[in-house]
Each structure stands twice: as C-alpha cells, then as structure tokens.
Amino acid sequence: MASIEVPRPKESYQAGIPSVHQTLKQHLENATAALLFKNFDACIEHCENGLGRVKLCTDLENFSPKDYTEQLSVLAVQAYAEKNTWQEVLPFVQKVYGDIEHSPAAVIQLCLLLFAKLQDYPQCQALANIWLRNHDNYKDPEYPQIVDIYVQHVMFPWKLHSLVPAFLDTCHGLDGSQRQQMMQDYGVIIEKEVKSSSEGNVGNQTALGRDVSDTDKSEPEGVWAYIRRMSRLLFQRIQPYSLTAIISVAFIILAFLSLRFNKGFKVQSYCCGND
C-alpha cells in the first residue's frame, strides 16, 4: 500500500506569538497524520522541522517551548520505533534535550518500553538510573510511573524480584506511602517467584542426590579425583552464579568428603611414606 503524502505546513512569517503557535500546531498535526498513515519518514521530518522552529522562537516573550518539544519528540520516538530503527532513538533524544536526565517523563517511558520490548535490559537499567536519580525529576508527577514501568517491564522479566525492595529504597522521588503501596502491589508477584525458585532448587538437589548415590556404586577412587567428579555433577545441576549455589556446592562437597573419610579413605598414598 503506497504511503499517503502529507503536505508540509506553510511557514508563517508574521510577527507575534499567534503565528508561531499556528505553525507549530500545523507541524504537530502533520506529524500525527503521517504516523497514523504509517509514513514514518514524513513524521520524523515534520517533527524535526517543528523542533527547529521551536529553537528559533525560544527568545520570544511569553512563549513556552516545553509542550511542543515534548509532543514532537514523542511522535518522533514512536516513528523511529515503528521503523525498527531503535538505535536512532537515544541520539535523537540527546540531540533534543542534551542529556537523558533532562528529558520529560513521557519520552523516558517510551524509551524504557521500547528497549524492554527488545529485551535490552542493561540499556533500560542505564536509562532508569540516570533519570530517576536526577534531583530535578524527584517532584515530577510521573516519577512513580517511571519506577513502576522499570519494575514490571525490566526487573520482573530480568528475574530481579529479590532486588525490588532495595531498588525502591533508592528511588528518592517516592514518598513513604508510595513506596509502601508499591511493595504491597508487587508482594504477591515476588512471593510467587521466590517460592518457585525455592521449589526449583529443591528439585535440583533431589536430582543431584540421585546422581551422587549412583557414584557410590562405582569403584573406590582417589580423594582429588572424587572431588573433581563431584564438582562436575554439582555444576551440571546448579548454575554457579549465586551465593546460594556456591554455598551449596561447598557444603555438599565437605559433607561427602567427611563421609568418605569416616568410611576409611586410603590416604596413605598421599603421605610421604607408609607405616
């Protein structure tokens, strides 16, 4: 289906605020129409033209560029996302606002949702940390919503449930009641994940026990060969990326070594001589 050509706005060179508003509204309308008709390149072009016009009018008295800049930026980010040229989003935002932490909440929301959809969670983490820790954003009415988007669309899919309470404590733009309400809302999800993780660990340990019992049926072997064999079995069953896994590995190895020595390991071969 051929894209529908959207006419560009006719620039008004009349002096005064009304003509500026009229021109910028025309840019917004054309950018919105282009986005609806999936003419994404035209949408971005209208947004850039409108943003350029905003910069020329910043010195005008009683003219506030904030709303126009935000609306045009949101439309452009959506167009980049629809074009699947997500790598151009952050350079565009930085070009408009200079720094990520100074961009409005609506733009950060779109960026977080975009990169979360791409499962680029480290990028989401970087964006959230930069924006949420900027003191100027603490009083933004959308601050709690940014926190909520990050928790639900980044931390939960990234399996960082146990870190949510500590993360909320670092969000100084939340007051006590907001933080408490969020923890109540997230509590059920976190509890289910922790329970599921615990049941998975129990299942792994049970399966490990079966493997270890099978090794007991084999012929006696040296202590260090036995340790190597046990380590391979343990790390096949447990992902060695958590403190719990490491402690479990150490505890089970020590327990089995103790049992083996109590049963009478022949350690004479490791000594300097025989009695």
XYZ file of C-alpha atoms in Angstrom:
275
model
C 0.000 0.000 0.000
C 1.531 3.313 -1.054
C 2.045 5.825 1.697
C -0.097 8.936 1.571
C 1.855 12.120 1.068
C 1.236 14.561 3.871
C 1.559 18.234 2.950
C 4.140 20.279 4.762
C 2.996 23.265 6.786
C 3.204 26.657 5.177
C 5.602 28.742 7.201
C 4.179 31.927 8.568
C 6.491 34.897 8.723
C 4.088 37.176 10.512
C 5.441 38.514 13.762
C 3.858 37.527 17.021
C 3.042 34.532 19.211
C -0.245 33.526 17.458
C 1.530 32.827 14.178
C 4.195 30.755 15.960
C 1.561 28.627 17.681
C -0.295 28.196 14.414
C 2.829 26.991 12.610
C 3.822 24.560 15.386
C 0.310 23.155 15.639
C 0.403 22.528 11.909
C 3.687 20.628 12.316
C 2.120 18.548 15.098
C -0.998 17.789 13.061
C 1.004 16.764 10.024
C 3.385 14.608 12.070
C 0.435 12.885 13.745
C -1.283 12.272 10.409
C 1.922 10.871 8.909
C 2.324 8.487 11.865
C -1.268 7.276 11.518
C -0.784 6.656 7.807
C 2.499 4.811 8.555
C 4.532 7.370 6.660
C 7.236 7.307 9.323
C 9.920 9.203 7.428
C 7.496 12.072 6.830
C 6.536 12.001 10.512
C 10.159 12.347 11.590
C 10.719 15.120 9.064
C 7.723 17.102 10.351
C 8.936 16.615 13.942
C 12.444 17.817 13.122
C 11.083 20.827 11.239
C 8.838 21.654 14.169
C 11.676 21.308 16.672
C 13.818 23.556 14.520
C 11.046 26.133 14.531
C 10.794 25.888 18.327
C 14.504 26.719 18.692
C 14.061 29.834 16.563
C 11.234 31.046 18.781
C 12.698 30.409 22.232
C 13.588 34.095 22.636
C 10.027 35.257 22.059
C 8.337 36.685 25.124
C 5.566 34.593 26.714
C 6.390 31.614 24.520
C 6.911 28.250 26.262
C 8.562 25.624 24.045
C 8.236 22.758 26.553
C 4.914 21.284 25.430
C 5.673 21.488 21.713
C 9.122 19.962 22.180
C 7.727 17.081 24.229
C 4.883 16.276 21.831
C 7.101 16.408 18.750
C 9.737 14.246 20.467
C 7.179 11.618 21.471
C 5.885 11.402 17.901
C 9.413 11.067 16.536
C 10.360 8.314 19.006
C 7.224 6.390 18.017
C 8.109 6.781 14.352
C 11.672 5.504 14.934
C 10.245 2.528 16.829
C 7.757 1.748 14.064
C 10.576 1.944 11.505
C 12.537 -0.533 13.637
C 15.416 1.936 13.755
C 15.577 1.869 17.553
C 19.313 2.612 17.532
C 18.488 6.169 16.444
C 16.181 6.884 19.381
C 18.731 7.817 22.056
C 20.856 10.011 19.753
C 17.656 11.828 18.780
C 16.626 12.359 22.427
C 20.106 13.580 23.359
C 20.097 15.925 20.379
C 16.822 17.482 21.527
C 17.367 17.583 25.296
C 21.135 17.452 25.634
C 21.094 14.864 28.441
C 18.818 11.908 29.116
C 18.108 13.051 32.687
C 16.613 16.301 31.372
C 14.141 14.639 29.020
C 10.465 14.567 30.083
C 8.840 11.525 31.669
C 6.754 10.768 28.578
C 9.897 10.376 26.466
C 11.648 8.192 29.071
C 8.558 5.985 29.340
C 8.604 5.343 25.597
C 12.346 4.628 25.633
C 12.044 2.174 28.526
C 9.142 0.333 26.911
C 10.939 0.242 23.565
C 14.183 -1.239 24.927
C 12.260 -3.579 27.247
C 10.416 -4.945 24.215
C 13.811 -5.521 22.622
C 14.894 -7.212 25.894
C 17.815 -4.823 26.129
C 17.546 -4.736 29.924
C 21.026 -3.255 30.576
C 20.086 -0.249 28.424
C 16.835 0.106 30.364
C 18.775 -0.045 33.618
C 21.114 2.708 32.475
C 18.245 4.969 31.358
C 16.250 4.439 34.554
C 19.239 5.037 36.823
C 20.143 8.261 35.039
C 16.622 9.688 35.031
C 15.368 8.509 38.438
C 18.455 9.759 40.281
C 18.292 13.272 38.881
C 17.122 15.565 41.688
C 15.185 17.713 39.227
C 12.905 14.749 38.459
C 12.006 13.912 42.079
C 8.952 16.174 42.012
C 7.767 15.061 38.580
C 4.183 13.715 38.893
C 5.130 10.871 36.539
C 8.078 9.742 38.710
C 6.163 6.819 40.325
C 5.010 5.671 36.893
C 8.602 5.530 35.627
C 9.527 3.412 38.659
C 6.571 1.107 38.035
C 7.428 0.652 34.347
C 11.013 -0.232 35.233
C 9.997 -2.778 37.887
C 7.285 -4.504 35.861
C 8.838 -4.383 32.391
C 12.518 -4.758 33.274
C 13.180 -6.160 36.759
C 10.479 -8.860 36.706
C 11.318 -10.205 33.223
C 15.012 -9.991 34.171
C 14.283 -12.177 37.247
C 15.411 -9.479 39.694
C 12.437 -9.905 42.038
C 14.541 -10.080 45.187
C 16.169 -6.713 44.387
C 12.913 -4.752 44.101
C 12.750 -3.605 47.779
C 16.334 -2.313 47.663
C 15.658 -0.597 44.320
C 12.595 1.198 45.679
C 14.669 2.481 48.599
C 16.983 4.210 46.121
C 14.092 6.000 44.380
C 14.105 9.204 46.415
C 11.307 10.721 44.358
C 8.883 8.320 46.096
C 7.432 9.166 49.476
C 6.891 6.575 52.188
C 3.270 5.843 51.309
C 4.032 5.399 47.611
C 6.898 3.041 48.384
C 4.746 1.021 50.773
C 1.865 0.767 48.299
C 4.201 -0.410 45.550
C 5.667 -3.101 47.786
C 2.164 -4.316 48.589
C 1.288 -4.438 44.901
C 4.495 -6.263 43.982
C 4.467 -8.521 47.054
C 2.310 -11.265 45.545
C 4.445 -11.473 42.390
C 7.704 -11.507 44.362
C 6.405 -14.174 46.749
C 5.369 -16.449 43.868
C 8.751 -16.060 42.179
C 10.685 -16.774 45.385
C 8.546 -19.847 46.067
C 9.002 -21.093 42.515
C 12.761 -20.554 42.754
C 12.918 -22.444 46.063
C 10.983 -25.391 44.646
C 13.350 -25.443 41.674
C 16.372 -25.590 43.990
C 14.824 -28.474 45.948
C 14.229 -30.353 42.710
C 17.838 -29.786 41.650
C 19.161 -31.044 44.985
C 16.949 -34.147 44.786
C 18.204 -34.945 41.314
C 21.745 -34.300 42.495
C 21.247 -36.767 45.326
C 20.285 -39.452 42.817
C 23.415 -38.783 40.802
C 25.592 -38.930 43.916
C 24.048 -42.224 45.043
C 24.866 -43.643 41.632
C 28.505 -42.700 42.090
C 28.621 -44.603 45.384
C 28.078 -47.807 43.440
C 31.251 -47.284 41.458
C 34.690 -48.482 42.467
C 36.671 -46.510 45.126
C 38.709 -43.649 43.744
C 41.244 -41.141 44.974
C 40.176 -38.115 47.019
C 41.005 -35.463 44.428
C 39.542 -37.481 41.571
C 36.407 -37.833 43.682
C 36.278 -34.072 44.282
C 36.604 -33.363 40.576
C 33.844 -35.851 39.808
C 31.568 -34.321 42.450
C 32.263 -30.794 41.188
C 31.255 -31.728 37.653
C 27.995 -33.245 38.885
C 27.225 -30.244 41.075
C 27.876 -27.609 38.433
C 25.843 -29.547 35.884
C 22.858 -29.307 38.195
C 23.335 -25.841 39.710
C 24.101 -22.630 37.895
C 27.136 -21.234 39.730
C 26.074 -17.601 39.605
C 24.515 -17.114 43.027
C 25.806 -17.133 46.588
C 23.312 -19.861 47.479
C 24.644 -22.108 44.741
C 28.256 -21.573 45.811
C 27.481 -22.309 49.478
C 25.522 -25.419 48.470
C 28.443 -26.684 46.406
C 30.929 -26.167 49.239
C 28.656 -27.714 51.867
C 27.861 -30.844 49.855
C 31.492 -31.433 48.908
C 32.589 -31.138 52.552
C 29.764 -33.399 53.705
C 30.618 -36.143 51.264
C 34.335 -35.870 51.934
C 33.619 -36.268 55.635
C 31.507 -39.357 54.991
C 34.171 -40.809 52.751
C 36.938 -40.299 55.297
C 34.787 -41.796 58.047
C 34.311 -44.855 55.874
C 38.068 -45.184 55.629
C 39.578 -43.479 52.645
C 43.013 -44.835 51.886
C 45.093 -41.714 52.194
C 48.442 -43.438 52.697
C 49.318 -42.979 49.050
C 49.275 -39.202 49.620
C 51.761 -39.347 52.503
C 55.486 -39.311 52.341
C 55.774 -42.916 53.425
C 53.903 -45.933 54.763
C 53.959 -47.201 58.370
